[in-house]
Amino acid sequence: MTKLPLSALALAAAMLAVAPAPTFANPFETTLANGMRVIVKEDNRAPSAVHMVWYRAGSIDEKDGTSGVAHVLEHMMFKGTRLHAAGEFNKIVAEAGGRDNAFTSRDYTAYFQIVPNRALPRMMELEADRMANLQLTAKEFEQEIKVVMEERRMRTEDNPQSLVYEALNATAFQAHPYRRPIIGWMDDLEHMNWKDAQDWYRTWYTPSNAYLVVVGDVDHRAVFDLANKTYGKVKPHALPERKPQNEPPQAGIKRISVKAPAKLPYLTMAWKVPRLANIDTDREPFALEVLATVLDGHDAARFARNLVRGQKIAQSAGAGYDGTLRGEALFMFDGQPAEGRTVAELESALRAELKRVQDEGVSPEELARVKTQTIASQVYKRDSMMAQAMEIGGLEASGHHWRDIDKLLEKIRGVTAEEVQAVAKKYFTDDTLTVAVLDPQPLDQTKPKKSAVATRH
Amino acid sequence: MKKILLAAFAALVTVSTLAHAGPKIEHWVAPSGARVYFVETHVLPILDVAVDFAAGTVYGAPDKTGVAGLTRSLLEAGAGSLDEEHISAKLVDIGARMSGSADADRAGMSLRTLSSKPEREAALELLRTVLAAPTFPESVLVREKARAVAAIRESDTRPDSIAAKRFAAAIYPNHPYGASATVESVERIGRDDLVAFHRDNYSAKRAVVAIIGDVSRAEAEAIAQRLTEGLPAGRADAAVPAVTKPARDTLKIAHPATQSHIHIGAPAIARNDPDYYALLLGNYVLGGGGFVSRLMQEVREKRGYAYSVYSYFAPRKLPGPFEIGLQTKREQAGDAIKVVEEVLAKFLADGPSEKELAAAKSNLVDGLALRIDSNAKILGYLSAIGFYGLPLTYLDDFPAKINAVTTKDVKAAFARHVKPEHLVTVIVAAD
C-alpha cells in the first residue's frame, strides 16, 4: 500500500560531486538462468542487510470481481509452505533480531526483511521457498480475509480522506485499472475465496516476474552465489499477456462528493498527465515533477507560503505527481480550507496558483531550489539502507532501470522555466480534470454502518 | 542446502565500519551549562544535531494546554531579524532540513545539513537563531491558533484521536500527562504565554545537545556552545505533580465508525525504573513483538479480529503509560476484548515461557545493530541518553542487561507495574 513518488526517485543518484561513493561499480547486477534479476548494493556502514523481493504484480493486474487479491495474497504469503508452517518465517526473522513486512502497490508487491547480515542466507532460502512452495488452504484464507477486511475498515471505511481518494480514482479512471483501490472493494473481499488467491499466486509468482534487491554489508559475489542456490532453483513459467487497458480520453470535467462524518471539508483535484515512458526522449514528465516541487516540494514552496501562511485560506494544501509508474499518471492537488473558508474558495485559490505559473512561469531561484533539494536528498538517502533499496526497487517496478537513477537526476536538473510553464499551460485544462470533495457530516447524525452479514463459506 | 549456505556465510560478511558494540559516545558539559552527547563519524558528508529541552506539555499552565506545542512550532515563525519566509527559504536554499517535536516531557529542534562548511555554518546559524531569539509574531500566532483549533475540531470527529485523548485523560486524571489541547485552552493562549514559556524552559541548563556526523570533537564543542550560549537563563525545574493510578473502569463513547477503537491500560514506569528491561522483554512476548506476539497470535492470527493489535510501555520522566490497543468490527468488540483480557490475565499469572523469553532476548540483542545502523537512529539514542540521564554505556550494556533478565523477573515486574485494579478500558464506537 506504499507508493514511491517521483520526487523520491528523481533524487536518485550517487552524487559523486558532493561525496565520492565507496565503489564505482556499485550496485552490481546479475540475471539467474530462470530469468530472475539480482541487484546488490554494497553498503558496509553497519553489519546489517536489507533483503527485498519485488514481484511485478499489483492491483493494476487485477480483474473486476477480485479487486484486492494482490494484497490478499501478500497476506497469505506469511501462511506457510510445504517446508515451513504458518508464521514460521516471521519467527525466524524475529529471532535473528530482524524485522519483516511486505507491501502491495498498484504496480508491484514487495517483501522485505531487515536483518543482521549474517542472517541473509537464511532469508534468501526462506523467501525463495515461498516463491515456489506456498501452501494455500481454505482454513488459513478464511481467517486472513477477515484481517484484510479489518484493514480496509481501518484504512478506508472509517477514514473520510481515504474514501475521497478512492472515489477520485474510481471517477478519474473509467477503463484503466487504477480505478480500483489497492485494498479492493469490500464486496469483492467478501466474495473472495482461497482459489482466487491461489490463481493469483500461480499466475504471477515466478522468478521471471520477480527481482531481488539486497542492500547492506555484503559481498555481491557471495549474494549472487546464494541467489543461484536458492532462487535459481525455482522453475519459471510463462506469464499471461498484459493488456494495456488504456483510459479513453476524458472530455469534460467530472465532479463528485462523498459524505462522511468529519468537521473539515477536503478537496482533491486530479488532471490526466503523461507518465514517464522514455527516460532519454521524454521531457514533460520532468517538467511536471519540477512543477510539483515548486508548488509543494518543501517548506518555502508556493502552496505553503501563499495559501497556508500568506492568504490563510488553507488549513493544508498539497500538490503531487508520480510519473514513474506502469499505468496512467495524474497530477493531483489536495487541501482543506481554513476554518470559515469554503471548498470553492480553496479551489479558486489553488487554480489561481496554477494560473500564475501559466502566466508568469517560475523563477530562477525556484529552479535552483529544486536542484539543491535534489542533491541534498540524495546525500541524506545514503544514511538509510532501506531508502536505497526502495529507490532501486521502485524504479525497476515502473519499468525503468536502476542504472537510470543518475540520468533521472540529470533530467530534473536540466528542466527549464519555459518547460515548466509549457506543461502548466498544456495539461491543466478542465476537460481532463476530476474533482472529488468531502462533504462533512455531523457525527451525531450519522448512523453506524453495519458490517455486511458474512455470506462466505 | 543448509550446509552450503553456512559455508557461504563466511564470504558474505565483510568488514563493517561501525562495530557491533555501540558507537563511541563522547559527553561533556558546555560552558553554557548544556549537556552534550557526540558521535564522530565521517563516512557520510552530513551533520545531524538535535537540541532538546525539558519543555514538554507538563511544563505548561493547566488551563493553557497547547502552549508547549505552540511555543515549539512558532520558533520557526520568526527569529532575530528573520521572518518565517526568510527562515524557510534559507533552509531550502542550503538543502538543510529542520524539524521540531514536542511530547509530554521534552520539546526541541533537530537539524540535518550537509557537512560542507558554507552549508553547515548557515544551517547552524539558523538553528541558533530560532532557539535563542524567536520573535513569536502576533500575526503568526493568530493564524497558527486558528489552524490548531481547526485541527482539534477535526480530530474530535476521528475515532482514533478521540480514543487516544479519552484514554490519556482516563489513566491520568488530574495530571498533565492526561491533558490534551482543547479549543478553549488554545484560545486562552496569548503571545505573552509563548514568550514566558520560552524564557522559562528553553535554557542551556534544561538542554541536551546531541551531535553526530562529519565534524571533529573540537568543532562539536564549538557548535554546542554556539547553539546554547545565547539561550535565556530559564528557571529551575518546576514541580510536576506525582502520578496517581486510576481505579479500574470502562468508558464507552458513541461514534458511528464501523470499527470500535479499544485502548486498555494504566500508568506504568518511569524511564529510569530498574524494571525497564524486564518489561521490555515481557512486552515483546505479550504484544510488542510484531507478528510473533501472543496478542497478535490470539487476536489476529487465530481469530481474524483485527489488522492491528499491540501493546507497549512508553516510559517517561514520570510513570508513562502501558497500553494495549486494537481496532475491530464494532459487532465483535466484546469478543475481542474478552480475548485480550484473557491473554493479559494469563500473562500476568504465568509470565512468559523460557522459550518465549529466549526468543525475545534473541530479537532485542541481535536487533540492536539494526537500531543503530544510521546516523539518524543514533541521534535519537544520544538525545534519550542525555534527556533521561541514562549511562553513556547504555548501548554497550544493553545486551548484558537484557540477557540477565529471567522469566521470574518479568512476571514480578509485570505484577508490580500492571495491576488489574488500575486498568482502564476505553471503547470508542461501542455498541
CSV table of C-alpha atoms in Angstrom, one decimal, chain A residues 11 18-19 44-49 71 75 78-79 87 90-101 114-122 125 140 143-144 146-151 153-155 157-161 217-219 222-223 225-226 229-230 233 261-265 298-301 304-305 308-310 312 314-316 336 338-339 365 369 372-373 375-377 379-385 438 442-444 446-452 454, chain B residues 1-2 4-6 8-9 11-20 41 43-48 76 84-85 88-98 112-114 116 139 143-144 146-159 162 254-261 284 289 291-292 297 299-308 327-332 355 358-360 362-377 431:
chain,number,residue,atom,x,y,z
A,11,LEU,CA,16.6,12.3,-6.2
A,18,VAL,CA,29.3,16.0,-3.3
A,19,ALA,CA,30.5,12.8,-1.8
A,44,ASN,CA,29.3,-1.6,4.8
A,45,ARG,CA,28.5,1.2,7.3
A,46,ALA,CA,26.8,-1.3,9.7
A,47,PRO,CA,26.6,-5.1,9.9
A,48,SER,CA,23.0,-5.3,8.5
A,49,ALA,CA,21.3,-6.1,5.3
A,71,HIS,CA,-2.9,-7.6,-1.4
A,75,HIS,CA,-1.1,-11.5,3.5
A,78,PHE,CA,3.0,-15.5,5.5
A,79,LYS,CA,0.8,-18.5,6.0
A,87,GLY,CA,4.2,-17.8,10.9
A,90,ASN,CA,8.2,-14.3,10.9
A,91,LYS,CA,9.5,-16.2,13.9
A,92,ILE,CA,12.9,-16.9,12.3
A,93,VAL,CA,13.3,-13.2,11.3
A,94,ALA,CA,12.4,-12.1,14.8
A,95,GLU,CA,14.8,-14.4,16.5
A,96,ALA,CA,17.6,-13.2,14.2
A,97,GLY,CA,16.9,-9.8,15.5
A,98,GLY,CA,15.3,-8.6,12.3
A,99,ARG,CA,12.0,-7.2,11.2
A,100,ASP,CA,10.0,-8.1,8.1
A,101,ASN,CA,6.9,-7.0,6.3
A,114,ILE,CA,15.9,-6.1,7.5
A,115,VAL,CA,18.4,-8.4,9.4
A,116,PRO,CA,21.9,-8.6,10.8
A,117,ASN,CA,23.9,-9.5,7.7
A,118,ARG,CA,24.7,-13.0,9.0
A,119,ALA,CA,21.0,-13.9,8.7
A,120,LEU,CA,20.9,-13.0,5.0
A,121,PRO,CA,21.5,-16.6,3.7
A,122,ARG,CA,18.5,-17.9,5.7
A,125,GLU,CA,16.4,-19.6,1.5
A,140,GLU,CA,-6.0,-20.0,6.7
A,143,GLN,CA,-9.0,-16.2,8.9
A,144,GLU,CA,-6.9,-13.9,6.9
A,146,LYS,CA,-11.2,-11.2,8.0
A,147,VAL,CA,-8.0,-9.5,8.9
A,148,VAL,CA,-7.9,-7.8,5.5
A,149,MET,CA,-11.4,-6.6,5.9
A,150,GLU,CA,-10.5,-5.1,9.2
A,151,GLU,CA,-7.5,-3.4,7.5
A,153,ARG,CA,-12.2,-0.7,7.7
A,154,MET,CA,-9.3,1.0,9.4
A,155,ARG,CA,-7.6,2.5,6.3
A,157,GLU,CA,-14.2,2.9,5.7
A,158,ASP,CA,-13.6,5.0,8.8
A,159,ASN,CA,-11.2,7.4,7.1
A,160,PRO,CA,-13.0,10.2,5.3
A,161,GLN,CA,-10.0,11.4,3.3
A,217,ASP,CA,27.1,-5.1,4.4
A,218,VAL,CA,27.5,-7.9,2.0
A,219,ASP,CA,29.8,-9.1,-0.8
A,222,ALA,CA,28.5,-14.2,-2.3
A,223,VAL,CA,25.0,-12.9,-2.7
A,225,ASP,CA,26.2,-17.3,-5.4
A,226,LEU,CA,23.5,-17.7,-2.8
A,229,LYS,CA,21.5,-21.8,-5.0
A,230,THR,CA,18.1,-20.5,-3.7
A,233,LYS,CA,16.3,-23.5,-8.2
A,261,PRO,CA,-18.5,12.1,9.5
A,262,ALA,CA,-15.9,14.9,9.8
A,263,LYS,CA,-15.5,18.5,10.6
A,264,LEU,CA,-13.3,20.0,7.8
A,265,PRO,CA,-14.1,19.6,4.2
A,298,HIS,CA,9.3,22.0,0.6
A,299,ASP,CA,8.5,24.5,3.3
A,300,ALA,CA,9.2,27.5,1.1
A,301,ALA,CA,7.1,26.2,-1.8
A,304,ALA,CA,2.6,26.7,2.0
A,305,ARG,CA,3.9,30.2,1.5
A,308,VAL,CA,-1.5,28.4,4.2
A,309,ARG,CA,0.7,31.3,5.5
A,310,GLY,CA,0.0,34.2,3.2
A,312,LYS,CA,-4.5,31.9,5.2
A,314,ALA,CA,-5.9,26.7,3.5
A,315,GLN,CA,-5.5,24.6,6.6
A,316,SER,CA,-3.3,22.4,4.4
A,336,GLN,CA,-8.5,21.5,3.5
A,338,ALA,CA,-9.1,27.1,6.7
A,339,GLU,CA,-12.0,27.4,9.2
A,365,GLU,CA,15.5,30.9,-7.6
A,369,ARG,CA,16.0,25.2,-5.1
A,372,THR,CA,19.6,21.9,-4.2
A,373,GLN,CA,16.9,19.8,-2.7
A,375,ILE,CA,21.3,16.9,-4.3
A,376,ALA,CA,20.8,17.1,-0.6
A,377,SER,CA,18.1,14.4,-0.6
A,379,VAL,CA,23.2,12.5,0.1
A,380,TYR,CA,20.8,12.1,3.0
A,381,LYS,CA,19.3,8.9,1.5
A,382,ARG,CA,22.7,7.2,2.0
A,383,ASP,CA,22.0,7.3,5.7
A,384,SER,CA,19.3,4.6,5.2
A,385,MET,CA,19.8,1.2,3.6
A,438,LEU,CA,-15.6,15.5,1.2
A,442,PRO,CA,-22.1,15.8,11.9
A,443,LEU,CA,-21.2,12.8,14.0
A,444,ASP,CA,-24.5,12.6,15.9
A,446,THR,CA,-24.5,9.6,11.2
A,447,LYS,CA,-25.8,6.1,11.8
A,448,PRO,CA,-23.3,3.4,12.5
A,449,LYS,CA,-22.7,1.4,9.3
A,450,LYS,CA,-23.4,-2.2,10.0
A,451,SER,CA,-20.9,-4.6,8.5
A,452,ALA,CA,-22.3,-6.9,5.9
A,454,ALA,CA,-20.9,-12.8,6.4
B,1,MET,CA,21.3,-27.0,1.1
B,2,LYS,CA,21.8,-25.7,4.6
B,4,ILE,CA,26.3,-24.9,1.5
B,5,LEU,CA,24.6,-21.8,2.9
B,6,LEU,CA,26.5,-21.9,6.1
B,8,ALA,CA,28.8,-19.2,2.1
B,9,PHE,CA,28.2,-17.2,5.2
B,11,ALA,CA,32.3,-15.0,2.4
B,12,LEU,CA,29.2,-12.9,2.7
B,13,VAL,CA,30.2,-10.9,5.7
B,14,THR,CA,32.6,-8.1,5.0
B,15,VAL,CA,34.3,-5.7,7.5
B,16,SER,CA,31.9,-3.1,8.9
B,17,THR,CA,32.8,0.4,9.7
B,18,LEU,CA,30.5,0.5,12.7
B,19,ALA,CA,31.4,-2.2,15.1
B,20,HIS,CA,28.8,-4.5,16.8
B,41,THR,CA,31.7,9.7,12.1
B,43,VAL,CA,31.6,8.1,6.5
B,44,LEU,CA,28.8,10.4,5.1
B,45,PRO,CA,29.3,14.2,4.4
B,46,ILE,CA,26.4,15.1,6.7
B,47,LEU,CA,25.8,16.5,10.2
B,48,ASP,CA,22.8,15.9,12.5
B,76,GLU,CA,10.5,28.9,13.2
B,84,GLU,CA,9.2,32.9,8.7
B,85,GLU,CA,9.5,33.2,4.9
B,88,SER,CA,12.1,28.5,5.4
B,89,ALA,CA,13.7,29.9,2.2
B,90,LYS,CA,17.2,30.0,3.7
B,91,LEU,CA,16.9,26.3,4.8
B,92,VAL,CA,15.7,25.2,1.4
B,93,ASP,CA,18.5,27.2,-0.3
B,94,ILE,CA,21.2,25.3,1.6
B,95,GLY,CA,19.4,21.9,1.4
B,96,ALA,CA,19.1,21.7,5.2
B,97,ARG,CA,16.2,20.1,7.0
B,98,MET,CA,14.9,21.4,10.3
B,112,ARG,CA,20.2,17.8,9.2
B,113,THR,CA,22.7,19.5,6.9
B,114,LEU,CA,25.4,18.8,4.5
B,116,SER,CA,30.5,21.1,3.9
B,139,SER,CA,0.0,37.7,13.4
B,143,ARG,CA,-3.0,32.1,12.3
B,144,GLU,CA,-1.5,29.1,14.0
B,146,ALA,CA,-6.8,29.1,14.2
B,147,ARG,CA,-5.1,26.2,12.5
B,148,ALA,CA,-4.7,24.4,15.8
B,149,VAL,CA,-8.3,24.9,16.7
B,150,ALA,CA,-9.4,23.6,13.3
B,151,ALA,CA,-7.2,20.6,13.7
B,152,ILE,CA,-8.6,19.9,17.2
B,153,ARG,CA,-12.2,20.1,15.9
B,154,GLU,CA,-11.3,17.8,13.1
B,155,SER,CA,-9.5,15.3,15.3
B,156,ASP,CA,-12.5,15.3,17.7
B,157,THR,CA,-14.5,13.7,14.9
B,158,ARG,CA,-12.0,10.9,14.4
B,159,PRO,CA,-12.4,7.7,16.4
B,162,ILE,CA,-11.0,10.5,20.4
B,254,ALA,CA,-20.6,6.7,21.0
B,255,HIS,CA,-19.3,7.1,17.4
B,256,PRO,CA,-20.7,6.0,14.0
B,257,ALA,CA,-17.4,4.2,12.9
B,258,THR,CA,-17.5,0.7,11.5
B,259,GLN,CA,-14.8,-0.3,13.9
B,260,SER,CA,-14.5,0.0,17.7
B,261,HIS,CA,-11.2,1.6,18.8
B,284,TYR,CA,7.8,-8.2,23.4
B,289,GLY,CA,7.0,-8.4,19.0
B,291,PHE,CA,3.8,-10.9,14.2
B,292,VAL,CA,5.1,-13.2,16.9
B,297,GLN,CA,-1.4,-14.7,17.6
B,299,VAL,CA,-6.5,-11.8,18.3
B,300,ARG,CA,-5.3,-11.6,14.6
B,301,GLU,CA,-3.8,-14.9,13.5
B,302,LYS,CA,-6.3,-17.3,15.2
B,303,ARG,CA,-9.5,-15.2,15.1
B,304,GLY,CA,-9.1,-12.6,12.4
B,305,TYR,CA,-10.4,-9.9,14.9
B,306,ALA,CA,-8.0,-7.1,14.0
B,307,TYR,CA,-5.5,-5.9,11.5
B,308,SER,CA,-3.5,-4.1,14.2
B,327,GLN,CA,-9.4,-1.8,16.2
B,328,THR,CA,-12.1,-4.3,15.4
B,329,LYS,CA,-15.5,-4.5,13.7
B,330,ARG,CA,-17.9,-3.0,16.3
B,331,GLU,CA,-20.2,-6.0,16.4
B,332,GLN,CA,-17.4,-8.2,17.7
B,355,LYS,CA,11.3,-20.4,25.2
B,358,ALA,CA,14.8,-16.7,24.9
B,359,ALA,CA,13.2,-15.6,21.6
B,360,ALA,CA,12.6,-12.1,22.9
B,362,SER,CA,17.4,-13.0,20.8
B,363,ASN,CA,15.4,-10.4,18.9
B,364,LEU,CA,16.3,-7.5,21.2
B,365,VAL,CA,20.0,-8.3,21.5
B,366,ASP,CA,20.6,-9.3,17.9
B,367,GLY,CA,18.4,-6.5,16.6
B,368,LEU,CA,20.4,-3.8,18.4
B,369,ALA,CA,22.8,-3.5,15.5
B,370,LEU,CA,19.8,-2.6,13.3
B,371,ARG,CA,18.6,0.0,15.7
B,372,ILE,CA,21.9,1.9,15.5
B,373,ASP,CA,22.7,1.4,11.8
B,374,SER,CA,22.3,5.0,10.7
B,375,ASN,CA,23.2,8.5,12.0
B,376,ALA,CA,19.6,9.4,12.3
B,377,LYS,CA,18.9,6.4,14.6
B,431,ASP,CA,-22.4,-0.8,20.6
